[in-house]
XYZ file of C-alpha atoms in Angstrom:
615
model
C -24.148 1.418 16.922
C -22.344 2.716 19.993
C -18.672 2.767 21.038
C -17.110 2.483 24.477
C -16.449 5.823 26.267
C -14.482 4.087 29.080
C -10.755 4.640 29.435
C -9.444 1.537 27.663
C -6.035 1.021 29.085
C -7.167 -0.695 32.262
C -8.887 -3.804 30.903
C -7.529 -7.063 29.704
C -9.796 -9.689 27.911
C -10.143 -13.037 29.557
C -12.626 -15.845 28.909
C -14.320 -16.480 32.169
C -18.089 -16.695 32.282
C -20.510 -14.744 34.252
C -22.531 -16.407 37.054
C -25.154 -13.824 38.292
C -28.531 -15.417 38.775
C -31.257 -13.850 36.660
C -34.828 -14.634 35.736
C -34.995 -15.894 32.146
C -36.895 -13.134 30.369
C -37.472 -13.086 26.637
C -35.719 -9.961 25.135
C -35.408 -8.879 21.445
C -32.664 -6.521 20.461
C -31.804 -4.988 17.089
C -28.148 -4.000 16.305
C -25.827 -3.884 13.330
C -25.823 -6.994 10.953
C -22.103 -7.360 10.956
C -21.717 -10.906 9.480
C -24.553 -12.833 7.747
C -25.999 -16.117 8.937
C -28.105 -17.715 11.677
C -27.149 -19.373 15.015
C -28.796 -20.563 18.161
C -27.050 -21.660 21.279
C -26.088 -21.131 24.984
C -24.593 -17.839 25.944
C -20.920 -17.882 26.959
C -20.207 -14.319 28.450
C -16.660 -13.131 27.817
C -15.971 -10.701 30.711
C -12.956 -8.653 31.570
C -10.789 -8.329 34.537
C -9.163 -5.119 35.797
C -5.474 -4.510 35.493
C -3.942 -2.578 38.329
C -1.173 -0.172 37.218
C 0.268 2.017 39.866
C 2.632 5.002 39.276
C 6.012 4.132 40.894
C 9.323 5.958 40.909
C 12.383 3.730 40.661
C 16.081 4.392 41.591
C 18.747 4.788 38.953
C 20.028 1.267 39.633
C 16.744 -0.203 38.408
C 16.450 1.717 35.233
C 18.345 -0.896 33.044
C 16.212 -3.644 34.473
C 12.929 -1.947 33.582
C 14.252 -1.211 30.075
C 15.052 -4.818 29.532
C 11.600 -5.839 30.929
C 9.941 -3.621 28.328
C 12.149 -4.866 25.459
C 11.651 -8.426 26.266
C 7.952 -7.862 26.534
C 8.015 -6.387 22.904
C 9.974 -9.407 21.654
C 7.605 -11.830 23.390
C 4.527 -10.040 22.083
C 5.905 -9.968 18.563
C 6.379 -13.757 18.560
C 2.858 -14.239 20.029
C 1.301 -12.053 17.288
C 3.335 -13.889 14.516
C 1.953 -17.206 15.896
C -1.642 -15.873 15.742
C -1.162 -14.419 12.318
C -0.127 -17.880 11.164
C -3.252 -19.387 12.535
C -5.314 -16.618 10.974
C -3.868 -17.308 7.560
C -4.382 -20.943 7.686
C -8.089 -20.598 8.852
C -9.326 -17.784 6.577
C -6.945 -16.851 3.746
C -8.172 -13.270 3.616
C -7.666 -9.956 5.367
C -6.550 -11.355 8.600
C -2.808 -11.093 7.955
C -3.124 -7.307 7.537
C -4.766 -6.991 10.884
C -1.914 -8.685 12.874
C 0.746 -7.107 10.703
C -0.592 -3.815 11.640
C -0.475 -4.770 15.395
C 3.127 -5.644 14.937
C 3.804 -2.394 13.000
C 2.219 -0.379 15.805
C 4.190 -2.449 18.373
C 7.539 -1.293 16.813
C 6.484 2.212 16.142
C 9.499 4.504 17.096
C 7.256 7.076 18.750
C 5.726 4.459 21.021
C 9.030 2.678 21.884
C 11.041 6.017 22.347
C 8.251 7.424 24.472
C 8.265 4.410 26.775
C 12.001 4.162 26.998
C 12.376 7.992 27.671
C 9.900 7.757 30.526
C 11.777 4.810 32.127
C 15.269 6.464 31.692
C 14.496 10.217 32.259
C 11.458 10.106 34.589
C 12.522 7.009 36.364
C 9.168 5.321 36.004
C 8.405 1.463 35.885
C 7.978 -0.153 32.424
C 4.465 -0.977 33.229
C 3.567 2.620 34.144
C 5.407 3.878 31.062
C 3.378 1.649 28.740
C 0.212 2.544 30.565
C 0.810 6.396 29.966
C 2.249 6.262 26.487
C 0.164 3.654 24.907
C -2.892 4.972 26.867
C -2.368 8.375 25.211
C -2.367 6.729 21.771
C -5.602 4.920 22.637
C -7.270 8.029 23.941
C -6.360 9.887 20.793
C -8.068 7.362 18.553
C -11.136 7.009 20.847
C -11.639 10.814 20.814
C -12.320 10.705 17.043
C -15.995 9.939 16.265
C -15.249 7.407 13.515
C -15.705 3.578 13.591
C -12.432 3.004 11.856
C -10.560 5.096 14.506
C -12.465 3.099 17.197
C -11.203 -0.081 15.510
C -7.578 1.232 15.782
C -8.210 2.012 19.483
C -9.319 -1.602 19.858
C -6.161 -2.811 18.172
C -4.099 -0.673 20.541
C -5.946 -2.127 23.579
C -5.073 -5.528 22.358
C -1.324 -4.528 22.329
C -1.706 -2.902 25.804
C -3.200 -6.152 27.207
C -0.428 -8.241 25.619
C 2.448 -6.054 26.761
C 1.068 -5.936 30.294
C 0.753 -9.692 30.492
C 4.242 -10.198 28.981
C 5.704 -7.900 31.669
C 3.782 -9.831 34.284
C 5.128 -13.135 32.638
C 1.571 -14.437 33.106
C 1.557 -16.312 29.765
C -0.209 -15.307 26.535
C -3.210 -12.936 27.045
C -5.564 -14.741 24.722
C -4.707 -18.428 24.657
C -7.655 -20.700 23.600
C -8.978 -20.954 27.274
C -12.458 -20.972 25.942
C -13.684 -24.613 25.688
C -17.350 -24.901 25.163
C -20.141 -26.951 23.912
C -20.974 -26.945 20.141
C -22.571 -23.728 18.888
C -21.880 -21.521 21.982
C -22.845 -17.865 21.378
C -20.085 -15.596 22.661
C -21.321 -12.381 24.124
C -19.092 -9.430 25.218
C -18.817 -5.668 25.394
C -16.164 -5.941 22.682
C -14.018 -8.653 21.037
C -10.369 -8.352 20.096
C -9.269 -9.802 16.788
C -6.673 -11.979 18.373
C -9.221 -13.389 20.805
C -11.256 -14.498 17.853
C -8.304 -16.137 16.155
C -7.404 -18.003 19.362
C -10.744 -19.852 19.328
C -11.788 -22.967 17.551
C -14.417 -21.722 15.104
C -16.155 -25.181 15.302
C -17.154 -24.342 18.896
C -18.467 -20.875 18.190
C -22.003 -20.527 16.772
C -22.020 -16.698 16.686
C -20.841 -13.490 18.227
C -22.799 -10.770 19.998
C -21.402 -7.521 21.289
C -22.154 -4.063 22.504
C -19.761 -2.251 20.227
C -18.562 -2.375 16.640
C -19.928 -2.452 13.107
C -19.554 -4.004 9.719
C -16.067 -2.484 9.190
C -14.560 -3.596 12.383
C -11.687 -6.168 12.230
C -13.661 -8.656 14.248
C -16.534 -8.450 11.738
C -14.145 -8.878 8.890
C -12.580 -12.000 10.546
C -16.019 -13.299 11.361
C -17.194 -13.087 7.870
C -14.198 -14.906 6.575
C -14.760 -17.547 9.106
C -18.467 -17.575 8.333
C -19.618 -16.855 11.957
C -22.758 -14.832 12.291
C -22.323 -11.549 14.154
C -24.601 -8.810 15.560
C -22.908 -5.820 17.022
C -23.701 -2.274 18.270
C -26.140 -3.601 20.800
C -25.061 -1.103 23.485
C -25.603 -3.135 26.691
C -26.246 -6.784 25.761
C -23.233 -7.894 27.661
C -25.003 -6.769 30.946
C -28.291 -8.416 29.942
C -27.201 -12.122 29.581
C -26.355 -14.894 31.927
C -24.083 -17.815 31.177
C -26.308 -20.601 29.926
C -29.045 -18.375 28.512
C -30.396 -19.506 25.153
C -29.906 -16.894 22.413
C -30.752 -16.703 18.812
C -28.432 -14.620 16.492
C -29.538 -13.342 13.010
C -26.407 -11.791 11.447
C -28.228 -11.043 8.231
C -31.008 -8.997 9.817
C -28.971 -7.681 12.834
C -31.388 -9.135 15.504
C -30.777 -11.239 18.673
C -33.386 -12.923 20.832
C -32.313 -13.789 24.483
C -34.350 -16.638 26.056
C -36.430 -17.287 22.946
C -39.871 -18.815 23.297
C -41.203 -21.795 21.346
C -42.435 -19.676 18.631
C -39.050 -17.987 18.145
C -37.307 -21.270 18.070
C -39.753 -22.631 15.480
C -39.265 -19.508 13.198
C -35.527 -19.857 13.605
C -35.556 -23.466 12.465
C -37.683 -22.446 9.435
C -35.288 -19.618 8.568
C -32.329 -21.923 9.020
C -33.862 -24.335 6.366
C -34.474 -21.282 4.048
C -30.889 -20.147 4.586
C -29.448 -23.566 3.521
C -31.874 -23.911 0.632
C -30.959 -20.379 -0.657
C -27.312 -21.141 -0.276
C -27.583 -24.288 -2.422
C -29.828 -22.557 -4.986
C -27.355 -19.651 -5.366
C -24.627 -22.247 -6.356
C -26.759 -23.289 -9.290
C -26.104 -19.805 -10.681
C -22.431 -20.222 -11.105
C -22.338 -21.402 -14.721
C -25.164 -19.224 -15.931
C -24.503 -15.998 -17.872
C -25.133 -12.625 -16.101
C -27.390 -11.469 -18.904
C -30.558 -9.404 -18.576
C -33.851 -10.875 -20.183
C -33.487 -8.729 -23.142
C -29.892 -9.773 -23.809
C -27.615 -7.186 -22.097
C -24.518 -8.885 -20.693
C -23.091 -7.413 -17.507
C -19.569 -8.464 -16.495
C -19.304 -9.796 -12.890
C -15.863 -9.858 -11.324
C -14.639 -10.433 -7.871
C -12.686 -8.337 -5.363
C -9.884 -10.103 -3.533
C -7.224 -9.212 -0.800
C -4.889 -12.143 -1.128
C -3.342 -14.100 -4.080
C -4.709 -17.419 -2.614
C -8.318 -16.141 -3.150
C -7.858 -16.365 -6.814
C -8.071 -20.044 -6.667
C -11.693 -20.003 -5.712
C -13.101 -17.008 -7.535
C -14.445 -18.766 -10.515
C -16.177 -21.370 -8.333
C -18.563 -18.475 -7.408
C -19.244 -17.647 -11.037
C -17.033 -14.630 -11.506
C -15.164 -14.224 -14.840
C -12.255 -12.071 -13.565
C -10.762 -10.091 -10.889
C -12.199 -6.619 -10.733
C -10.054 -5.367 -7.914
C -6.980 -6.879 -6.243
C -5.927 -4.741 -3.289
C -2.224 -4.972 -3.571
C -1.623 -3.151 -0.193
C -2.503 -6.302 1.607
C 0.686 -7.752 0.280
C 2.428 -4.886 1.945
C 0.521 -5.422 5.243
C 1.710 -9.127 5.136
C 5.309 -8.207 4.681
C 6.259 -4.568 4.880
C 7.712 -3.408 1.478
C 7.982 -6.723 -0.219
C 10.781 -6.983 -2.813
C 10.082 -6.913 -6.486
C 10.593 -10.606 -6.726
C 8.126 -11.353 -3.959
C 5.639 -9.147 -5.458
C 6.089 -10.743 -8.931
C 5.532 -14.186 -7.504
C 2.252 -13.063 -5.970
C 0.969 -11.215 -8.904
C 1.890 -13.958 -11.317
C 0.032 -16.431 -9.295
C -3.184 -14.448 -9.651
C -2.623 -13.643 -13.249
C -1.857 -17.185 -14.384
C -4.675 -18.696 -12.311
C -7.215 -16.392 -13.792
C -5.859 -16.360 -17.438
C -7.173 -15.686 -19.969
C -9.752 -13.769 -17.803
C -8.826 -10.100 -16.955
C -7.214 -9.267 -13.595
C -7.238 -5.709 -12.328
C -4.502 -4.986 -9.782
C -4.779 -1.633 -7.960
C -1.265 -0.124 -7.245
C -0.407 0.409 -3.573
C -3.283 2.236 -1.906
C -1.584 3.057 1.218
C -2.496 5.751 3.818
C -5.727 6.822 5.350
C -6.598 3.844 7.634
C -4.222 1.534 5.699
C -0.834 2.089 7.418
C 2.329 0.381 5.803
C 5.388 0.460 8.093
C 8.250 2.331 6.456
C 6.006 4.105 3.947
C 2.985 5.852 5.502
C 2.763 8.413 8.229
C 0.886 7.415 11.456
C 0.131 10.849 12.613
C -1.980 12.949 10.068
C -4.799 15.429 11.122
C -7.008 14.243 8.292
C -5.449 10.903 7.033
C -8.338 10.042 4.444
C -7.678 13.307 2.613
C -3.919 13.272 3.279
C -0.807 11.590 1.926
C -2.243 8.428 0.551
C -2.727 6.302 -2.590
C -1.249 7.711 -5.797
C 0.329 10.602 -3.849
C 2.368 8.211 -1.785
C 3.474 6.169 -4.925
C 4.560 9.268 -6.919
C 6.518 10.639 -3.936
C 8.067 7.058 -3.155
C 9.016 6.431 -6.725
C 11.444 3.698 -5.874
C 8.598 1.687 -4.189
C 6.213 2.476 -6.993
C 8.721 1.405 -9.750
C 9.471 -1.921 -7.904
C 5.750 -2.696 -7.882
C 5.284 -1.650 -11.580
C 8.176 -3.793 -12.686
C 6.784 -6.753 -10.587
C 3.421 -6.320 -12.354
C 4.873 -6.156 -15.806
C 7.092 -9.036 -15.312
C 4.143 -11.068 -13.956
C 1.979 -10.296 -17.012
C 3.030 -13.393 -18.908
C -0.506 -14.106 -20.138
C -1.265 -10.584 -21.142
C -4.366 -10.259 -18.906
C -3.096 -7.604 -16.533
C -5.044 -4.301 -15.913
C -3.134 -1.724 -13.829
C -5.488 0.456 -11.632
C -4.263 3.810 -10.330
C -6.078 4.861 -7.087
C -7.411 8.269 -6.056
C -6.297 10.243 -9.178
C -7.477 13.725 -8.952
C -5.724 15.365 -11.780
C -4.064 14.981 -15.233
C -0.780 15.602 -13.720
C -0.960 12.552 -11.477
C -1.996 10.423 -14.363
C 0.837 11.737 -16.709
C 3.408 11.040 -14.018
C 2.128 7.579 -13.276
C 1.960 6.594 -16.982
C 5.448 7.938 -17.484
C 6.547 5.678 -14.623
C 5.034 2.607 -16.232
C 6.611 3.538 -19.580
C 10.160 3.894 -18.072
C 9.736 0.615 -16.114
C 8.764 -1.210 -19.213
C 11.522 0.118 -21.296
C 14.159 -0.676 -18.487
C 12.834 -4.311 -18.380
C 13.003 -4.618 -22.267
C 16.619 -3.272 -22.115
C 17.445 -5.959 -19.609
C 16.196 -8.651 -22.079
C 12.741 -9.327 -20.752
C 9.828 -9.909 -23.009
C 7.203 -7.424 -21.521
C 3.680 -7.401 -22.660
C 1.543 -4.148 -22.718
C -0.819 -3.785 -19.848
C -4.026 -1.787 -19.881
C -4.072 1.173 -17.579
C -7.142 2.561 -15.818
C -7.874 5.058 -13.020
C -10.265 4.943 -10.100
C -12.999 7.518 -10.189
C -13.381 8.239 -6.432
C -13.064 11.882 -5.842
C -15.273 14.608 -7.393
C -12.295 16.264 -9.120
C -11.881 13.200 -11.268
C -15.504 13.353 -12.373
C -15.107 17.001 -13.259
C -12.263 16.191 -15.713
C -13.558 12.712 -16.712
C -13.648 13.574 -20.446
C -10.027 14.390 -20.338
C -9.181 11.300 -18.390
C -11.145 9.116 -20.738
C -8.955 10.157 -23.632
C -5.789 8.593 -21.897
C -6.926 5.460 -20.076
C -8.153 2.075 -21.081
C -10.839 1.628 -18.312
C -12.384 3.291 -15.340
C -13.156 1.705 -11.983
C -15.513 3.728 -9.826
C -14.811 3.442 -6.137
C -18.340 4.388 -4.783
C -17.347 4.033 -1.120
C -14.984 7.090 -1.361
C -16.899 8.780 -4.140
C -20.104 8.992 -1.909
C -17.917 10.045 1.117
C -16.196 12.886 -0.629
C -19.103 14.038 -2.731
C -21.433 14.345 0.274
C -18.846 15.321 2.802
C -19.977 12.412 4.895
C -17.569 10.087 6.753
C -19.259 6.707 6.217
C -17.827 5.470 9.498
C -19.168 8.217 11.676
C -22.239 6.918 13.623
C -23.518 10.400 14.092
C -24.177 10.933 10.360
C -24.719 7.409 9.057
C -28.172 8.332 7.668
C -26.474 10.977 5.524
C -24.281 8.430 3.709
C -26.630 7.860 0.705
C -25.514 5.924 -2.247
C -28.621 6.968 -4.138
C -28.149 10.655 -3.580
C -28.874 12.459 -6.942
C -25.389 13.983 -6.959
C -23.738 10.609 -6.713
C -25.952 9.013 -9.374
C -25.237 11.942 -11.648
C -21.511 11.577 -11.224
C -21.673 7.848 -12.109
C -23.750 8.560 -15.149
C -21.475 11.447 -16.212
C -18.498 9.072 -15.958
C -20.248 6.257 -18.004
C -21.285 8.743 -20.765
C -17.751 10.337 -21.044
C -16.112 6.893 -20.971
C -18.410 5.290 -23.539
C -17.761 8.301 -25.948
C -14.153 7.276 -25.957
C -14.711 3.572 -26.014
C -13.642 3.096 -22.422
C -15.378 0.567 -20.164
C -16.620 1.408 -16.768
C -16.574 -0.859 -13.647
C -17.924 -0.287 -10.087
C -15.992 -1.977 -7.363
C -17.573 -0.376 -4.253
C -20.168 -1.660 -1.939
C -22.912 -0.600 -4.237
C -22.069 -3.481 -6.468
C -23.490 -5.994 -3.960
C -26.697 -4.081 -2.950
C -29.795 -5.230 -4.953
C -31.394 -1.832 -5.588
C -27.983 -0.316 -6.377
C -27.194 -3.049 -8.777
C -30.483 -2.149 -10.723
C -29.445 1.477 -10.778
C -25.850 0.940 -11.954
C -26.865 -1.431 -14.691
C -29.649 1.150 -15.865
C -26.979 3.886 -15.792
C -24.903 1.873 -18.239
C -22.106 0.499 -16.036
C -20.348 -2.352 -17.914
C -18.904 -4.272 -15.009
C -19.615 -4.884 -11.387
C -17.018 -6.294 -8.898
C -17.776 -7.450 -5.450
C -16.834 -10.015 -2.932
C -16.899 -13.524 -4.490
C -19.812 -14.789 -2.595
C -22.043 -11.865 -3.663
C -21.520 -12.690 -7.478
C -24.082 -15.415 -7.371
C -26.867 -13.275 -5.873
C -26.076 -10.398 -8.154
C -26.122 -12.754 -11.257
C -29.655 -13.893 -10.169
C -30.854 -10.210 -9.922
C -29.495 -9.344 -13.368
C -31.113 -12.354 -14.969
C -34.429 -11.262 -13.570
C -34.885 -7.870 -15.298
C -34.808 -5.926 -18.662
C -32.126 -3.659 -19.409
C -34.424 -1.202 -21.366
C -36.699 -0.915 -18.426
C -33.726 -0.277 -16.129
C -32.362 2.378 -18.518
C -35.630 4.225 -18.604
C -35.876 3.880 -14.697
C -32.280 5.355 -14.367
C -33.049 8.297 -16.553
C -36.267 8.984 -14.521
C -34.393 8.637 -11.367
C -31.794 11.293 -12.544
C -34.609 13.803 -12.515
C -35.479 13.370 -8.858
C -34.638 15.792 -6.125
C -33.546 13.590 -3.197
C -32.402 10.002 -2.187
C -35.642 9.401 -0.299
C -37.736 9.942 -3.416
C -35.368 7.747 -5.408
C -35.380 4.873 -2.911
C -39.240 4.957 -2.641
C -39.528 4.805 -6.421
C -37.074 1.993 -6.769
C -38.820 0.004 -4.021
C -42.178 0.440 -5.512
C -40.965 -0.833 -8.814
C -38.677 -3.679 -7.904
C -38.967 -4.705 -4.236
C -41.424 -7.524 -4.996
C -39.173 -8.852 -7.771
C -36.139 -8.928 -5.530
C -38.119 -10.497 -2.719
C -39.113 -13.336 -5.032
C -35.687 -14.179 -6.046
C -34.964 -16.200 -2.825
C -31.730 -14.364 -1.730
C -32.875 -12.662 1.408
C -30.643 -14.820 3.622
C -27.589 -13.047 2.142
C -28.668 -9.476 1.117
C -31.380 -8.934 3.808
C -35.104 -8.592 3.635
C -36.195 -5.917 1.237
C -39.427 -4.379 2.417
C -41.795 -3.144 -0.212
C -42.664 0.553 0.462
């Protein structure tokens, strides 16, 4: 995967097609499988036009006019983003509202606005030049950090730059749905902006192909929710295609074929049939028990971002919510009231009752900015003021959320999950807040049921004191994404060290096993809610290590259930104990593939988890 090194503040997305004559040459490219699925169609290049911004000094008499021009542009852009967010929510019902709420939050950031207004008023520069300089500096700051998440933020800022410039030109919305194409067109670009994707009619888009980006980009998130196949990180594909070229997109395997031959098309048709057949077969797993051949039951839960997703969770065979990321409620409406939160939580809890629902308290900070709560400028945000640290410092916000959770727990199926706990002091303070909130509600005449309380095991410090933590909680939820990242000192979004992010590193597996042993000694159940829960080989290892519950995206539940039903727990347990004695991830991966690759390949789930090669 590559990211753009060009200065970003001089380009505005448009939807005009290329027209250069080229000889049709079959070309096969391999990139990042960003959104699963298969598509074939005609290429529609999405190219960029330059925005000319000239430094210009203005007389004092024009300052007020330029200030008003900027303020009106902010207002217009805010309305435009609100409209796009509404379209996004109606189409996908998942993370999209967070993306565009974040855009609005950045748009109204005091540092940005004050910087622009100061340049207009004190330096007598035009509004367009002030936006170019101030917002351009923000973009360059994020682009200078070798992290995919920071590159995503730079993309968000470029989107705002483009919109503000267009608003000040009064040239209309930047990304209206000017794209009108034949059925199953494949859009190809250097990069796509999230709002561009939401402005399109998904029925006319067969797939997306782009030079930049990865699985964690906002465009990839949106595309997965819209079920549009995406291959990203192709470096220079935008320069290799011509409008009207035929192209095949394999979003599961991360491959594209430009100008495919007859054999390519035949294989595509065959794989398409396999994809649809596997999709239908997976749905037959919904009502079956996730039980190993020798009778070990593994609980399968779903991760959700929005309350409305709870309505469909059980349709995929999940028996509860293993992780509701409550911060998405805050992204949708900055610092929602206790009443607004209660309504959202109650919908999930009552929809799922009597099945358990695990709701993580506000996990703000890092790359999840919440206006009015988190700081935008931290040197190392992922290890900074975030998660439980923010909640304990912002006790009024924390208590509002806790009271909303307790009031919503009318069915008694609530599990409160505390994120990024690294010490007993944090746990004691959080539990004391829960106790005080419950007592206050009871004093006010409310009937408040007890709620189970757990902590996320996602930093090495928590593992080192896991025996103490186990004595004071009802359950553990292992967040493997951060646990791997912090244990190995590897930023999982940094493309320079991607190969070093190893879920099967002996240190990581040892920490998971240590957590399970300590938890079971105290009668505490252990769940895993990170990406490992949906990876076939990782599922086998987690079950063998004794993990009680796996939580994943709803669609992944059915494939995971099929894996669990194909194996024996005792064999997996012996395998896990053997693996714990190995020296490195490479040896572990080779051993696991040798034992289980053929079994997984024969399950018929390759269209959704990728092809597993036997080593």
